[in-house]
Amino acid sequence: VKIVVINPNTTESMTQAIGVTATAVASAGTTIIATQPVDGPVSIEGFYDEAFAVPGVLEEIRRCERWDTPPDAYVIACFDDTGLDAARCVTAAPVIGIGEAGCHLASLLAPRFAIVTTLARAIVALGHNVKKYGFGERCVRIRAAEVPVLALEEPGSDARQMIDREIAAALRDDGAEAIVLGCAGMTALTRSLSEAHGVPVIDGVAAAVKLAESLVGLGLRTSKINSYAAPLSKTYKGRYAGIVAP
Amino acid sequence: VKIVVINPNTTESMTQAIGVTATAVASAGTTIIATQPVDGPVSIEGFYDEAFAVPGVLEEIRRCERWDTPPDAYVIACFDDTGLDAARCVTAAPVIGIGEAGCHLASLLAPRFAIVTTLARAIVALGHNVKKYGFGERCVRIRAAEVPVLALEEPGSDARQMIDREIAAALRDDGAEAIVLGCAGMTALTRSLSEAHGVPVIDGVAAAVKLAESLVGLGLRTSKINSYAAPLSKTYKGRYAGIVAP
Amino acid sequence: VKIVVINPNTTESMTQAIGVTATAVASAGTTIIATQPVDGPVSIEGFYDEAFAVPGVLEEIRRCERWDTPPDAYVIACFDDTGLDAARCVTAAPVIGIGEAGCHLASLLAPRFAIVTTLARAIVALGHNVKKYGFGERCVRIRAAEVPVLALEEPGSDARQMIDREIAAALRDDGAEAIVLGCAGMTALTRSLSEAHGVPVIDGVAAAVKLAESLVGLGLRTSKINSYAAPLSKTYKGRYAGIVAP
Amino acid sequence: VKIVVINPNTTESMTQAIGVTATAVASAGTTIIATQPVDGPVSIEGFYDEAFAVPGVLEEIRRCERWDTPPDAYVIACFDDTGLDAARCVTAAPVIGIGEAGCHLASLLAPRFAIVTTLARAIVALGHNVKKYGFGERCVRIRAAEVPVLALEEPGSDARQMIDREIAAALRDDGAEAIVLGCAGMTALTRSLSEAHGVPVIDGVAAAVKLAESLVGLGLRTSKINSYAAPLSKTYKGRYAGIVAP
Amino acid sequence: VKIVVINPNTTESMTQAIGVTATAVASAGTTIIATQPVDGPVSIEGFYDEAFAVPGVLEEIRRCERWDTPPDAYVIACFDDTGLDAARCVTAAPVIGIGEAGCHLASLLAPRFAIVTTLARAIVALGHNVKKYGFGERCVRIRAAEVPVLALEEPGSDARQMIDREIAAALRDDGAEAIVLGCAGMTALTRSLSEAHGVPVIDGVAAAVKLAESLVGLGLRTSKINSYAAPLSKTYKGRYAGIVAP
Amino acid sequence: VKIVVINPNTTESMTQAIGVTATAVASAGTTIIATQPVDGPVSIEGFYDEAFAVPGVLEEIRRCERWDTPPDAYVIACFDDTGLDAARCVTAAPVIGIGEAGCHLASLLAPRFAIVTTLARAIVALGHNVKKYGFGERCVRIRAAEVPVLALEEPGSDARQMIDREIAAALRDDGAEAIVLGCAGMTALTRSLSEAHGVPVIDGVAAAVKLAESLVGLGLRTSKINSYAAPLSKTYKGRYAGIVAP
């Protein structure tokens, strides 16, 4: 089983960290290939950054699809599930977003969960996704720790304390019984946060790898009959002149 | 990884068939143990049968929990997810219902799916579950093929044609782009139905085994802080005099 | 009019107290028969206890159905409406749960109400019911006083103060304009709480008796065409070997 | 128990018919007084007619409130629950609309019901009410038989056949398992329709009388702390110069 | 373009103030005619007042429809959108309520907004409207400043501070990113509140005038095929004897 | 008032047609500037095309923002509201999508409307938007005429008949009372379709121009306090190296 994990931003250290996490949870027969787009922002914090990250994600998938042995599945490793619907049009291999993955597994472990993400400006965008996936009631609240994405990698930052505070509030005030970490950069804290708070804490990257393995193991592939059908053939102009329908 | 798959009804041939399916999709390191309650109905068709199946399911879990090496996870293999919430109170090991499992995987492959189940009398009960899980909008319709559960095992029945007809209607009229099979007894038809209709067809038993493996692989266990906390210690009378809180 | 009020737990003193309440509010021509299952837990606090209470409730109804003059209606007197859907399959006589009854009457008296129940572990289960009945928006919050069910009967307990505190909070913070008491054991406090807080306080037992009388008075019986049709005839094994479809 | 049943339109023959129905289902100790406004349209078919019916309903209630022994409860006997929220501001006695009453009782007898009303132009208005009450999912469809209100009283009309056709369609196509009759003028057909179609058919007038008796029997009155508080004292001009806050 | 702005209450000074606001925002070619019913309460604070204001609003529209050149559009200038649905039956010219207008424009400027209105007793009624229009999720909360409508015109009142407090709370606690002023009487404060709080503050009167101009400019008129069809011809009795279907 | 109308695809003839429509409905003092991205697909039919259209739309806005006199408002003239949320981060001037605009105006003219769009593959994407905007219940159905976007410009095509058929079905079967045209390419048919079917037919381009004028006329601008705050300053790599936060 070959799974390509795409970090939609262009920060290599984060791609590597995500690859380490994904590899650590992968099953014996699974190969993880962590990659990132050539083009796009160094982090995704809001609607604007996301827009410039999506084309690179799609091109990365198209590049992999041309391999002699294309991947069995893809993981999109940003919590806003950057370009997920479009990615499913490009390949029949399963594509899993870490945002949806975290929510799916959380809802198997607790009746109500909360998401703790980085910045408040992301809450509305994540809320759109959560409702679209069907978790609008099971996810009782999306909280922001107000930690910038790249600060999660800085040794001296107080990111951990700020995340702790939001988790505690979610359990005490919101009725959450499990926590989904709302950023790929929080991956390394998962186990420690779970032990500290006494509830399941779900990392989307790990969750997505297992869901991808699950679908591949069952031979299931994306439905192509309508919404996720291959793009229609047409001309792309300017900067995207080389783009063709897969 | 040791997964106990519980067929909540007391028909041994169905337990065996479920065990075969589960074993076929299990990963290399996974042991599947298919079992069934001592007490209860030979099939579950509606609210009444379900009520008499739940205690047996719970006792089966409690029996397994006393093993020297208890299971790593449980699967409840009836599409109404018989006793799922109560089962999660009895053990911290993940418990997955095949109904929820089918819906979770379907929603990773298509924006809208339909469920095709056996009898119309089950539609309302399944609809309650689907809404509770959050799939009230993604599941566009629950259709009944009007095939009794045990007829699915009979060689000469026209069960296949009746299921075909409902799948075709779901794709044509309801906007479904994937199908979830709404009964553990339909497992053997999965691949053939998918090929015939050109869309992903998801079997809940297979889906639940992979989700159970996923959670075990990540070291995730059921949240015990509130709704799924261990039952309070108390006296049970009459027929259940032997029951104690786990 | 003969109404059987079933206390789904096996604590006789509670059955008697429920019978007193039910009799006190019954109309002139109504006979109340308070009863309880032979088998099951002494109180119902969470999903696990509920599962072991349901078969006894159903058997109690089947026992009454064999009377020369069967009851005109049934009331299930636990706020989680233990086994309500299954009970409606066993008899065509109306079956009313005290949880639904309280919500129905509250919504005739105020645009928004809150439920005050015993333990936090019950909130999610009650929330499932409330949504299923359609009161997901009219019931603005379910609050737990953190009083164990049986403590409600103890003279020296501070149950009353803890319930007072939650009612006050519901009126002040949640926008509730009426209160539904979320446990049959709170029945005796109804009038006093209403006077203290100046809003309607609804006891589910009383509400259910009146709704049962209403349906009987109109000659209305449970619809049997589909979801609540009589169970299909089939074999029950083990402990339930004697069970037959009604 | 004294219940005033207000027919919100000004057609006396309909008021009398409603009074007959209400009296027929009332309990032994209940006195029914059927009345109607002095001012307003002869039937209510759509938003415009309703607007001109409401003031008369409110004044009728205010008139009764000045009796030496005011009524114990009121019923508003038009299926659009004409002026219901405003009426609850005028008196602390319970006020029940026949539309809400029919829906409440139907949802105690079947998981899903349909409403069959007179004219298509009423569907949207009734839909608003149904959602407001919380029955947006339990009421699977509102169907119009396209029978004008007053034609229901005409001997030779084909109203019965047209209502039959819609009930049959609701049971066959919509998943309804019970029927609520969506007009006070259909009252006389209730029993016959139920027998013909084999499902509960609920008449709102009868339902409302029993719910009113229920609330009175329990000593429950409308919450007055906020939304339904007595109107603030103020000046009314022109045609309403005589109006004062109750 | 001729737009009639109807103040549904009978306080002339408020009609004049509304007219000033409407005229100030009207486009060059637009004539604003501010008017009010002859009959009805001096302010609308709750369900009861609203009921007595609606007939006057409808008669005012019918009066204007008989002009040689009837208006191109109507605005109903009370935040509860007094009689809006009925008004749309009386004329094919667009009719805009200031409540809906404020919500529509707010949702073009921010993903989530709050309404700040006068009295808590209005919250439930406004909430019904907000849900009916579709803004149940985008409007995160309706807050009451507890300022009586007519106090908004008094020079020395502390209305401004109380409104400030609620806006600040909505931005801080509710996740609102824009504010809709929930009363026509707050119009004069719009710009100042927006500057003070740094977010868009929308006045419904201004919003409704622009939406009315928009529809007129596009030649769009109310759909008359069903819900808003012209009232059926029928007799009105008593005080409304003169009323005829338009 | 200067409004830039951006056609998100790169087909110049469509840009010109959109410009003609927009200019035709613009008020006297409004200047319309129709434009299109340099980069991107020649039409947008599904998730994939949309992803490659968004960066060009955002850059077009950024280019206009650097004008000496930047635009007062923007319209995004594709019915999927390409990049709308991101666009609102780039400028404080109002940005209106033609999809949302059509829905907003339709809901002022009819209680329920339907959308008729080009291809079935767009239905799910449009459905996401409709729910996000709050019109999930008011929009009763999204229908596809199965006409490719660019075929709408071909003289001999049967596009008109196919659109007619879907409109007729929406009015007859879905309860729609108004129609929103779901593609900027259908603009020219608006008036003719409205006359043929006797209901309001709303063109999103025209609607958006009027809503943009409305917001500009009121001095209202996008809320910048959170979700739509200006993008954070950061590095963009590769193809987007030149991108800077506005």
Coordinates of C-alpha atoms in Angstrom, one line a residue, chain D:
Chain D
V1 CA -63.8 22.6 33.6
K2 CA -64.9 25.4 31.2
I3 CA -63.3 25.5 27.8
V4 CA -64.1 28.2 25.2
V5 CA -63.6 27.0 21.7
I6 CA -63.1 29.9 19.3
N7 CA -63.8 29.4 15.6
P8 CA -61.7 32.3 14.2
N9 CA -63.8 32.7 11.2
T10 CA -67.3 34.3 11.2
T11 CA -69.3 31.4 9.7
E12 CA -71.8 30.4 12.4
S13 CA -72.6 27.0 10.9
M14 CA -69.0 26.1 11.2
T15 CA -68.9 27.3 14.8
Q16 CA -71.8 25.1 15.6
A17 CA -70.3 22.1 13.9
I18 CA -67.0 22.7 15.8
G19 CA -69.0 22.9 19.0
V20 CA -70.7 19.6 18.4
T21 CA -67.3 17.9 17.8
A22 CA -65.8 19.5 20.9
T23 CA -68.7 18.6 23.1
A24 CA -68.7 15.0 21.8
V25 CA -65.1 14.4 22.9
A26 CA -65.2 16.4 26.1
S27 CA -65.0 14.6 29.4
A28 CA -67.9 14.4 31.8
G29 CA -67.0 17.4 33.9
T30 CA -66.2 19.7 30.9
T31 CA -68.4 22.4 29.6
I32 CA -67.7 23.5 26.0
I33 CA -68.6 27.0 24.9
A34 CA -68.2 27.4 21.1
T35 CA -67.9 31.0 19.9
Q36 CA -66.6 33.2 17.1
P37 CA -65.4 36.7 16.6
V38 CA -67.8 39.5 15.8
D39 CA -65.4 40.8 13.2
G40 CA -63.5 39.0 10.4
P41 CA -63.7 36.9 7.3
V42 CA -66.2 34.0 6.8
S43 CA -63.3 31.6 6.2
I44 CA -59.5 31.7 6.5
E45 CA -57.6 30.7 3.4
G46 CA -54.2 32.2 3.4
F47 CA -52.2 34.9 5.1
Y48 CA -54.5 37.8 4.2
D49 CA -57.7 36.3 5.7
E50 CA -55.7 35.2 8.8
A51 CA -54.5 38.8 9.5
F52 CA -58.1 40.0 9.7
A53 CA -59.2 37.2 11.9
V54 CA -56.6 37.6 14.6
P55 CA -57.9 40.8 16.3
G56 CA -61.4 39.3 16.7
V57 CA -59.9 36.2 18.3
L58 CA -58.0 38.3 20.8
E59 CA -61.0 40.4 21.6
E60 CA -63.1 37.3 22.1
I61 CA -60.6 36.0 24.6
R62 CA -60.5 39.4 26.4
R63 CA -64.3 39.4 26.6
C64 CA -64.3 35.9 28.2
E65 CA -61.6 36.9 30.6
R66 CA -64.0 39.5 32.1
W67 CA -66.6 36.9 33.0
D68 CA -67.2 36.3 36.7
T69 CA -65.7 32.8 36.2
P70 CA -63.4 33.1 33.3
P71 CA -62.7 30.0 31.2
D72 CA -60.2 27.4 32.3
A73 CA -58.8 27.1 28.8
Y74 CA -59.2 28.2 25.2
V75 CA -59.0 26.3 21.9
I76 CA -58.4 28.2 18.7
A77 CA -60.2 26.1 16.1
C78 CA -58.6 27.0 12.8
F79 CA -55.7 24.8 11.6
D80 CA -53.4 27.7 11.1
D81 CA -53.6 28.4 14.8
T82 CA -54.8 31.9 14.2
G83 CA -53.2 34.3 16.6
L84 CA -52.0 31.6 19.0
D85 CA -48.9 33.4 20.3
A86 CA -50.8 36.7 20.8
A87 CA -53.6 34.9 22.5
R88 CA -51.2 33.4 25.1
C89 CA -50.2 37.0 26.0
V90 CA -53.9 37.9 26.8
T91 CA -54.6 35.2 29.4
A92 CA -52.7 32.8 31.7
A93 CA -55.2 30.1 30.9
P94 CA -53.9 27.5 28.5
V95 CA -54.6 28.3 24.8
I96 CA -54.3 25.4 22.4
G97 CA -54.4 25.6 18.6
I98 CA -55.9 22.8 16.7
G99 CA -53.0 22.7 14.3
E100 CA -50.4 22.1 17.0
A101 CA -52.8 19.8 18.9
G102 CA -53.2 17.5 15.9
C103 CA -49.4 17.3 15.4
H104 CA -48.7 16.6 19.1
L105 CA -51.1 13.7 19.3
A106 CA -50.1 12.3 15.9
S107 CA -46.5 12.1 17.0
L108 CA -47.5 9.9 20.0
L109 CA -49.0 7.4 17.6
A110 CA -46.7 7.2 14.7
P111 CA -43.1 8.1 13.9
R112 CA -44.0 10.0 10.8
F113 CA -47.3 11.7 9.8
A114 CA -48.7 13.8 7.0
I115 CA -51.2 16.7 7.1
V116 CA -54.0 16.9 4.5
T117 CA -55.4 20.4 4.3
T118 CA -57.7 22.3 2.0
L119 CA -55.8 24.6 -0.4
A120 CA -52.3 24.6 -1.7
R121 CA -52.0 28.3 -0.8
A122 CA -52.0 27.3 2.9
I123 CA -49.1 24.8 2.6
V124 CA -46.3 27.3 3.2
A125 CA -48.1 29.0 6.2
L126 CA -48.8 25.6 7.8
G127 CA -45.2 24.6 7.1
H128 CA -43.9 27.6 9.1
N129 CA -46.0 26.5 12.0
V130 CA -45.0 22.9 11.8
K131 CA -41.3 23.8 11.9
K132 CA -41.9 26.3 14.7
Y133 CA -43.5 23.6 16.8
G134 CA -40.7 21.2 16.2
F135 CA -42.5 18.8 13.8
G136 CA -40.5 19.7 10.7
E137 CA -39.1 16.2 10.4
R138 CA -41.9 14.1 11.9
C139 CA -44.4 15.7 9.5
V140 CA -43.2 14.3 6.2
R141 CA -45.4 16.3 4.0
I142 CA -48.3 18.8 3.9
R143 CA -50.8 17.9 1.1
A144 CA -53.7 20.0 -0.2
A145 CA -56.8 18.3 -1.4
E146 CA -57.8 21.5 -3.2
V147 CA -61.1 21.7 -1.5
P148 CA -62.3 25.2 -0.4
V149 CA -63.1 25.4 3.3
L150 CA -66.8 26.1 2.9
A151 CA -67.2 23.3 0.3
L152 CA -66.5 20.8 3.1
E153 CA -70.0 21.5 4.4
E154 CA -71.7 21.1 1.0
P155 CA -73.6 17.8 0.7
G156 CA -72.9 17.1 -3.0
S157 CA -69.2 18.0 -3.1
D158 CA -66.5 15.5 -4.0
A159 CA -64.5 16.7 -1.0
R160 CA -64.3 13.2 0.5
Q161 CA -62.8 11.6 -2.6
M162 CA -60.2 14.3 -3.0
I163 CA -59.2 13.9 0.7
D164 CA -59.1 10.1 0.3
R165 CA -56.7 10.5 -2.7
E166 CA -54.3 12.6 -0.8
I167 CA -54.3 10.3 2.3
A168 CA -53.6 7.3 0.1
A169 CA -50.7 9.1 -1.6
A170 CA -49.3 10.2 1.8
L171 CA -49.2 6.6 3.1
R172 CA -47.9 5.1 -0.2
D173 CA -45.3 7.8 -1.3
D174 CA -44.3 9.9 1.8
G175 CA -43.8 7.3 4.5
A176 CA -46.6 8.7 6.6
E177 CA -48.0 6.3 9.2
A178 CA -50.7 8.6 10.5
I179 CA -52.8 11.5 9.1
V180 CA -53.7 14.9 10.7
L181 CA -56.7 16.6 9.1
G182 CA -55.7 20.1 8.3
C183 CA -59.0 22.0 8.6
A184 CA -61.6 22.2 11.3
G185 CA -64.2 21.6 8.6
M186 CA -63.0 18.1 8.1
T187 CA -63.9 17.0 11.6
A188 CA -67.0 15.0 10.7
L189 CA -64.9 12.7 8.4
T190 CA -62.4 11.6 11.0
R191 CA -63.6 8.2 12.0
S192 CA -64.6 7.2 8.5
L193 CA -61.3 8.1 7.0
S194 CA -59.4 6.2 9.8
E195 CA -61.4 3.1 9.1
A196 CA -61.0 3.4 5.3
H197 CA -57.2 3.9 5.4
G198 CA -56.3 1.7 8.4
V199 CA -54.2 4.4 10.2
P200 CA -54.9 6.9 12.9
V201 CA -56.6 10.0 11.6
I202 CA -56.4 12.9 14.0
D203 CA -58.9 15.8 14.1
G204 CA -57.3 18.9 15.6
V205 CA -60.5 20.1 17.3
A206 CA -60.8 16.9 19.3
A207 CA -57.1 16.8 20.0
A208 CA -57.1 20.4 21.3
V209 CA -60.0 19.8 23.6
K210 CA -58.2 16.9 25.2
L211 CA -54.9 18.7 25.5
A212 CA -56.8 21.7 27.1
E213 CA -58.5 19.3 29.6
S214 CA -55.1 17.8 30.3
L215 CA -53.4 21.1 31.2
V216 CA -56.3 22.2 33.2
G217 CA -56.4 18.9 35.1
L218 CA -52.8 19.4 36.0
G219 CA -53.2 23.0 37.1
L220 CA -50.7 24.1 34.4
R221 CA -50.9 27.6 33.0
T222 CA -49.1 29.6 30.3
S223 CA -45.6 30.8 31.3
K224 CA -45.7 34.6 31.7
I225 CA -42.1 35.5 32.4
N226 CA -41.1 36.7 29.0
S227 CA -42.5 36.0 25.5
Y228 CA -46.1 35.5 26.7
A229 CA -46.0 38.2 29.3
A230 CA -49.1 40.5 29.5
P231 CA -49.0 43.2 26.8
L232 CA -47.4 46.5 28.0
S233 CA -49.9 49.3 28.6
K234 CA -50.2 51.7 25.7
T235 CA -52.5 53.7 23.5
Y236 CA -54.3 52.1 20.5
K237 CA -55.6 54.4 17.9
G238 CA -58.5 54.6 15.4
R239 CA -60.6 51.5 15.0
Y240 CA -58.8 49.9 18.0
A241 CA -59.1 53.0 20.3
G242 CA -60.9 51.0 22.9
I243 CA -58.2 48.3 23.1
V244 CA -56.4 48.2 26.4
A245 CA -53.7 45.9 27.6
P246 CA -55.4 43.0 29.5

